[in-house]
PDB file of C-alpha atoms in Angstrom:
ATOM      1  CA  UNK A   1       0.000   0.000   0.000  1.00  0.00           C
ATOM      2  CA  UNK A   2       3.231   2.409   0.945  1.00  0.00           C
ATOM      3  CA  UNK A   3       4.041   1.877  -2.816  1.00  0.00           C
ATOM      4  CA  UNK A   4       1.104   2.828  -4.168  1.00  0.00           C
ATOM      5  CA  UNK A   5       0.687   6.190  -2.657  1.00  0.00           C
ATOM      6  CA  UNK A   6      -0.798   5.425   0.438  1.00  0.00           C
ATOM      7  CA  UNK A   7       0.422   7.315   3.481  1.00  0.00           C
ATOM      8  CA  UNK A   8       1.082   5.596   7.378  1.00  0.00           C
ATOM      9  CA  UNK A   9      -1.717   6.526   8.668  1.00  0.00           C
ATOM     10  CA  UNK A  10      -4.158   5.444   6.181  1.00  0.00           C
ATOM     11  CA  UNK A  11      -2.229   1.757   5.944  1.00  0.00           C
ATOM     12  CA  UNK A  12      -2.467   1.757   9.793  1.00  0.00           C
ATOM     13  CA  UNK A  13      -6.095   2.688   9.302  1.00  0.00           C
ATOM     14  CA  UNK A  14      -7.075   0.235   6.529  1.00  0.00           C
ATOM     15  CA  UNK A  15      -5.265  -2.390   8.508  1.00  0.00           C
ATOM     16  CA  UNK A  16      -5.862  -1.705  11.464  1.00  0.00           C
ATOM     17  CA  UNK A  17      -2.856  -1.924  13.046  1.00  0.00           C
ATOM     18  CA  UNK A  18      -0.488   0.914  14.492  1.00  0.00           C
ATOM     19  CA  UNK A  19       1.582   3.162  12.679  1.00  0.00           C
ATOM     20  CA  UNK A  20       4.781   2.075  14.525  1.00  0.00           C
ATOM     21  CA  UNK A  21       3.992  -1.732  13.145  1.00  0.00           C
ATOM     22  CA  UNK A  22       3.631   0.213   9.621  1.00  0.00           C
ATOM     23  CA  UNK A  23       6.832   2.311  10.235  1.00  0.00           C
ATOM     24  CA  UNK A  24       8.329  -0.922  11.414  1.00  0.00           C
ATOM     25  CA  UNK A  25       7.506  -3.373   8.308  1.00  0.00           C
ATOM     26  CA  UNK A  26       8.526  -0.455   5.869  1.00  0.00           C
ATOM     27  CA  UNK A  27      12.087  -0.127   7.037  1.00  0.00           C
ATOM     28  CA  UNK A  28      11.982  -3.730   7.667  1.00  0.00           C
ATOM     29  CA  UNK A  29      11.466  -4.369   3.836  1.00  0.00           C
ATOM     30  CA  UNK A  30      13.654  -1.449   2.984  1.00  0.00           C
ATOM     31  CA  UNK A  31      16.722  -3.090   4.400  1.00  0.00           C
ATOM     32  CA  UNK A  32      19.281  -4.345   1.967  1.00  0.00           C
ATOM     33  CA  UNK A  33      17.229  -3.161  -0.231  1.00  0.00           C
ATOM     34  CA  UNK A  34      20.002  -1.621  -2.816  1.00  0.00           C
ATOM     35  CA  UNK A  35      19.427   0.216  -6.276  1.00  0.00           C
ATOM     36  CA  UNK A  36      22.257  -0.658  -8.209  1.00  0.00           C
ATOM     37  CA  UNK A  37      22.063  -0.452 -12.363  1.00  0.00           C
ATOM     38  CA  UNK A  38      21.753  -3.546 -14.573  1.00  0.00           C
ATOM     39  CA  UNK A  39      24.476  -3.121 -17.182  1.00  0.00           C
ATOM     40  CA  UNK A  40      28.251  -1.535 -16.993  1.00  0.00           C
ATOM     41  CA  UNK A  41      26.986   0.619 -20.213  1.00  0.00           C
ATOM     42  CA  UNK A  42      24.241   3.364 -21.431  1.00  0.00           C
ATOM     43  CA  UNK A  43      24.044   4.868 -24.194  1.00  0.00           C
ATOM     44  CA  UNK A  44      21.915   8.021 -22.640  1.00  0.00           C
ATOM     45  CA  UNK A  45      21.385   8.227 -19.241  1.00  0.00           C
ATOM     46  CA  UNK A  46      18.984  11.451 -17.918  1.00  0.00           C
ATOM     47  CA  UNK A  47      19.466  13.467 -14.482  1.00  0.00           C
ATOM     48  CA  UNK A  48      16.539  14.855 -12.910  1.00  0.00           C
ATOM     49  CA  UNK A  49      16.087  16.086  -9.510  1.00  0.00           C
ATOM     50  CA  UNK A  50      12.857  16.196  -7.252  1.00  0.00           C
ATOM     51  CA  UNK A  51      12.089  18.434  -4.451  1.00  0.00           C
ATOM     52  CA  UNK A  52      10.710  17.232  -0.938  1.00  0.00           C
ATOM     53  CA  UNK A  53      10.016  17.789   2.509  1.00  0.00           C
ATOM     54  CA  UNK A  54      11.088  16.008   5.306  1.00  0.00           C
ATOM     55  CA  UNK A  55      10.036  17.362   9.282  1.00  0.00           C
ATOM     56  CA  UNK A  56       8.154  20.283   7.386  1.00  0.00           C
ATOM     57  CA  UNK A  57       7.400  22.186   4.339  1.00  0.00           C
ATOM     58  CA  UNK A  58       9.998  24.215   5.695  1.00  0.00           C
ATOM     59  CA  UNK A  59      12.934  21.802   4.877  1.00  0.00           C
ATOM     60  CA  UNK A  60      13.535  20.649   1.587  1.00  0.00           C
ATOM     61  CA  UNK A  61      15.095  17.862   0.526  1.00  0.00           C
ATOM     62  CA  UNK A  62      15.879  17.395  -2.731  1.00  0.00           C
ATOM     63  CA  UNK A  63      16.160  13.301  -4.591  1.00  0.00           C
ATOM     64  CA  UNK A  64      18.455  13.316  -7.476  1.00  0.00           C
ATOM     65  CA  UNK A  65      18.474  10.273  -9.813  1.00  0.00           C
ATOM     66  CA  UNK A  66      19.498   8.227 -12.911  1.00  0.00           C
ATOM     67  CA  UNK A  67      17.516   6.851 -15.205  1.00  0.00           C
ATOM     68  CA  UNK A  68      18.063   4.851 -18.505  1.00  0.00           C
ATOM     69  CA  UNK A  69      14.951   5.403 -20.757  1.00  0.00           C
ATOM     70  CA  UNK A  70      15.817   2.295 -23.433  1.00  0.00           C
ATOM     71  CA  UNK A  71      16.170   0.334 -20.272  1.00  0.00           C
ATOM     72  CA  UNK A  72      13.322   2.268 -18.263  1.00  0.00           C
ATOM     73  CA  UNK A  73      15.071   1.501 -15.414  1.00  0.00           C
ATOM     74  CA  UNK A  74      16.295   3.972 -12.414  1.00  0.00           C
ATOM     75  CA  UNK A  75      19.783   3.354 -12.121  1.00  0.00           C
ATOM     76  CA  UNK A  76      20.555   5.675  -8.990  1.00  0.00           C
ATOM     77  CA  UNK A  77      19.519   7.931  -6.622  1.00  0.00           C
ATOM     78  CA  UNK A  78      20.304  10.313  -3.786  1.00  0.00           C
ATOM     79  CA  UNK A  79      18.749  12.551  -1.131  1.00  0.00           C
ATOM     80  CA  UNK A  80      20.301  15.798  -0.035  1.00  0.00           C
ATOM     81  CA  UNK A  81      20.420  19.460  -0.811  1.00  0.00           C
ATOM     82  CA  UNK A  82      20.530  20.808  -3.958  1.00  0.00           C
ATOM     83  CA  UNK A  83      24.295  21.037  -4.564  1.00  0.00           C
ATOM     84  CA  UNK A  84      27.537  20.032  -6.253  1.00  0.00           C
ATOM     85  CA  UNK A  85      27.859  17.366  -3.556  1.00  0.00           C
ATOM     86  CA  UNK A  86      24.111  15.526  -4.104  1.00  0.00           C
ATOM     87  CA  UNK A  87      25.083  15.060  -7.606  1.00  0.00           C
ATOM     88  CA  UNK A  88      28.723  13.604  -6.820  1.00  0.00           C
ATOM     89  CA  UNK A  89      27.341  11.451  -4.610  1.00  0.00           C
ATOM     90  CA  UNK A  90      24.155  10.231  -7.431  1.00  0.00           C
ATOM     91  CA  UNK A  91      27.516   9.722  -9.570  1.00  0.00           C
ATOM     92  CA  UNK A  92      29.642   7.717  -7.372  1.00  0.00           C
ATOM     93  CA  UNK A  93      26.605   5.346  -6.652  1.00  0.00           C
ATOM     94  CA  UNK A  94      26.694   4.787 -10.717  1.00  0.00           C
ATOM     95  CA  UNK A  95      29.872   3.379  -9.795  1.00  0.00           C
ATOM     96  CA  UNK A  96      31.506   2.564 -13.086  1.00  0.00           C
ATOM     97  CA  UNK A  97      29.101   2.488 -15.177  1.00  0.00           C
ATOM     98  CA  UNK A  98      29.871   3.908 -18.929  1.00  0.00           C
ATOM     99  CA  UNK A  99      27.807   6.307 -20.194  1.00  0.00           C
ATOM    100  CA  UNK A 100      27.831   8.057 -23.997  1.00  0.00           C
ATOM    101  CA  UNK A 101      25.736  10.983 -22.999  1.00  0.00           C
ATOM    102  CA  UNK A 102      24.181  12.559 -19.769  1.00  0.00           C
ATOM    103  CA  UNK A 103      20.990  14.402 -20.793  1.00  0.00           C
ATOM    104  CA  UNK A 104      19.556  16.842 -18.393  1.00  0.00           C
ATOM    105  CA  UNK A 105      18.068  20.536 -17.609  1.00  0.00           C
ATOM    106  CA  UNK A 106      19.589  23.692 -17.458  1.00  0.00           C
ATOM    107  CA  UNK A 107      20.709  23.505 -13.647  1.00  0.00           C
ATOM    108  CA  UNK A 108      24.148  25.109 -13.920  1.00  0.00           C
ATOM    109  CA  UNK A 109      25.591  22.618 -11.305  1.00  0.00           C
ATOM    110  CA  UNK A 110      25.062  19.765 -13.793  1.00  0.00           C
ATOM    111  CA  UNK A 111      27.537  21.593 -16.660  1.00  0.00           C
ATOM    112  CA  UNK A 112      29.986  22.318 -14.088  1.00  0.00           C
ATOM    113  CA  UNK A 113      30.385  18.568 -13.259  1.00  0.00           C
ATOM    114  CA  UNK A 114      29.282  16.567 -16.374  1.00  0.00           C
ATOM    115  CA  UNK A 115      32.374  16.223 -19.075  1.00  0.00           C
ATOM    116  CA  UNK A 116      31.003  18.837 -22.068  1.00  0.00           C
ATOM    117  CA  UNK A 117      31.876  16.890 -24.763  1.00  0.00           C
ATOM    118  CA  UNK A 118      29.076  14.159 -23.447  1.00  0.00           C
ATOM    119  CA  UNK A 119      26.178  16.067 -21.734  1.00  0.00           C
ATOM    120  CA  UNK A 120      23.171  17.315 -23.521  1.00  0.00           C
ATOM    121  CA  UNK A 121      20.870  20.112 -21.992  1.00  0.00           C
ATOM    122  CA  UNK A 122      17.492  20.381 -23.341  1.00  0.00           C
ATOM    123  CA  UNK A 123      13.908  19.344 -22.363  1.00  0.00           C
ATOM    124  CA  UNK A 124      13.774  17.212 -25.853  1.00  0.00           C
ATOM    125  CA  UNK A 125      16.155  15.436 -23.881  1.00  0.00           C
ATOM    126  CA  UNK A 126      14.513  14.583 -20.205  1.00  0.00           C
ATOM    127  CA  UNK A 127      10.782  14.605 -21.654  1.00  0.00           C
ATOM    128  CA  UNK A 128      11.453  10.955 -20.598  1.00  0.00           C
ATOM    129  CA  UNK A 129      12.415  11.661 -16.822  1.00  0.00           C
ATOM    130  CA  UNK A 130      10.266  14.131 -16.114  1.00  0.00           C
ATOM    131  CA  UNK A 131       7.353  11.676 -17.133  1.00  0.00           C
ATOM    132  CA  UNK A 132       9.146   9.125 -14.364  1.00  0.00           C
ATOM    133  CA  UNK A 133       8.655  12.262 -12.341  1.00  0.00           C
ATOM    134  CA  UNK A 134       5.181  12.225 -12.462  1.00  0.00           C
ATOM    135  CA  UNK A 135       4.803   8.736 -11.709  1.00  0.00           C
ATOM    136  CA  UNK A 136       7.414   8.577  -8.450  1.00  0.00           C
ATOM    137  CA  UNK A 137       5.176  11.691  -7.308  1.00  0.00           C
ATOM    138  CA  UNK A 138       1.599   9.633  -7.960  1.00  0.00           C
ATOM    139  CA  UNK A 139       3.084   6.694  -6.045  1.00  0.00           C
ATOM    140  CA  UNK A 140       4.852   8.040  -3.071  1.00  0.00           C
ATOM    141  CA  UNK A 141       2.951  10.049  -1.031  1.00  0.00           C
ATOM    142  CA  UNK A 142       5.570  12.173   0.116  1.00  0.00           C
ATOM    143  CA  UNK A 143       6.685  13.208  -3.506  1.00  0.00           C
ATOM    144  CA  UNK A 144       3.489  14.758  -3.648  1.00  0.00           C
ATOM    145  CA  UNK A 145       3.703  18.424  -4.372  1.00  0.00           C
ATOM    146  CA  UNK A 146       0.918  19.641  -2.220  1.00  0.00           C
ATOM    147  CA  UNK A 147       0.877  17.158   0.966  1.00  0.00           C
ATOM    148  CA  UNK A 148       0.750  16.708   4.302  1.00  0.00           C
ATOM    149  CA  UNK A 149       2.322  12.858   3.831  1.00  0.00           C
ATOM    150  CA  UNK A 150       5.736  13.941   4.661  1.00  0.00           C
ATOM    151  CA  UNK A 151       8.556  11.718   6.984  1.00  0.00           C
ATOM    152  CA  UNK A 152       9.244  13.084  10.194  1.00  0.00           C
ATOM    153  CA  UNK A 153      12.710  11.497  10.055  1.00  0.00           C
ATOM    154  CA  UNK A 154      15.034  11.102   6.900  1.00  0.00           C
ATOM    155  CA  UNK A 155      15.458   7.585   7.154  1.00  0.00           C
ATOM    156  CA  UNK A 156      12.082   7.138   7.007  1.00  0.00           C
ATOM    157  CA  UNK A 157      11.756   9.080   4.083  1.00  0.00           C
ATOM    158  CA  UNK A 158      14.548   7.277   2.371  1.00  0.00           C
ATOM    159  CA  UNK A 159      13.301   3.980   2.860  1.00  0.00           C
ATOM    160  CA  UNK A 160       9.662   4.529   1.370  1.00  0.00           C
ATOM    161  CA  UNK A 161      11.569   6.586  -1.858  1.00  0.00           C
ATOM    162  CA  UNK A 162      13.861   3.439  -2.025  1.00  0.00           C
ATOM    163  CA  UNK A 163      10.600   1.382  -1.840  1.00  0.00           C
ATOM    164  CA  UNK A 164       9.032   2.651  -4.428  1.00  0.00           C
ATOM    165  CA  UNK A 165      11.660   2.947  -6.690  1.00  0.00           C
ATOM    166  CA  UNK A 166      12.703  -1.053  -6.336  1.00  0.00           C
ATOM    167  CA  UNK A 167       9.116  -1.660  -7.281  1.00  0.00           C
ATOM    168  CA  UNK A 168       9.226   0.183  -9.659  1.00  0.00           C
ATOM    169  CA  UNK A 169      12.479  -1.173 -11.728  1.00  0.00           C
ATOM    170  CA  UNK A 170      11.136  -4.380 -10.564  1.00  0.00           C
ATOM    171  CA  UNK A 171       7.922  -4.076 -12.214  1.00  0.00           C
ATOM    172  CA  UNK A 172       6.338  -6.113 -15.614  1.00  0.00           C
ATOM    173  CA  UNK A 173       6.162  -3.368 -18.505  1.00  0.00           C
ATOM    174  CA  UNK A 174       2.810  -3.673 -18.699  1.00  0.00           C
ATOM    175  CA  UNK A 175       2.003  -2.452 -14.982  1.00  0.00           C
TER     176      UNK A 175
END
């Protein structure tokens, strides 16, 4: 139910059980859980970054991640602030995986860390991402843009993004 943009509460609710039990079984099944890419090599992989809340609207948190659109597959992500150091971080959990081309927006940090010669800035290029967007946001409750389904803790809001995104990559195409 947590991956299909139901919040704590209403789990607890539906199942009548408590929310610690439901806070317990979600970082229960998010342990080990571990997002790691399928091949060493993609042809064109896009960067996209999400904001969120965690404690309060106040406090943003922002999820940078991978994803391969021939494979339509999330290959990495990160949570953090929206800086230099997020997207190092998204990059050194693509370990060494080859890439041709890194297509993404117009963020400035991206050109000052992507290689030139092999990133390409455009919305023709991340029409595919921001589409994955759209569905992270409809499934996790706490991607929502207007919500009051937000973690208390980051952990907690790590594990349900991690979740969702393993159910996602795991997923038939025709879900």
């Amino acid at each position: 139910m947590l991956v299909r943009g139901s919040g704590i509460r209403d789990v607890g609710k539906v199942l009548a059980i408590s929310m610690g039990c439901v806070l317990r079984c979600l970082l229960s099944a998010a342990q080990g859980l571990v997002i790691r890419p399928t091949y060493n090599h993609y042809h064109r992989v896009q960067i996209d970054e999400v904001y969120t809340f965690v404690g309060s609207k106040k406090k943003k948190v922002w999820l940078l991640y991978a994803y391969a659109q021939e494979e339509d597959e999330i290959l990495a992500l990160t949570l953090g602030k929206r800086s230099k150091k997020t997207l190092k971080d998204l990059l050194k959990r693509l370990g060494d995986v080859r890439v041709n081309f890194w297509c993404t927006d117009g963020w400035k940090v991206f050109g000052q860390v992507l290689p030139a010669d092999e990133h390409l800035v455009g919305k023709q290029f991340t029409k595919a991402i921001e589409g994955v967007n759209t569905c992270l946001r409809a499934r996790c409750r706490r991607l929502h843009r207007r919500t009051t389904g937000f973690s208390k803790k980051v952990r907690n809001h790590w594990d349900a993004i991690r979740l969702v995104v393993h159910q996602r990559n795991a997923r038939p195409s025709y879900n």
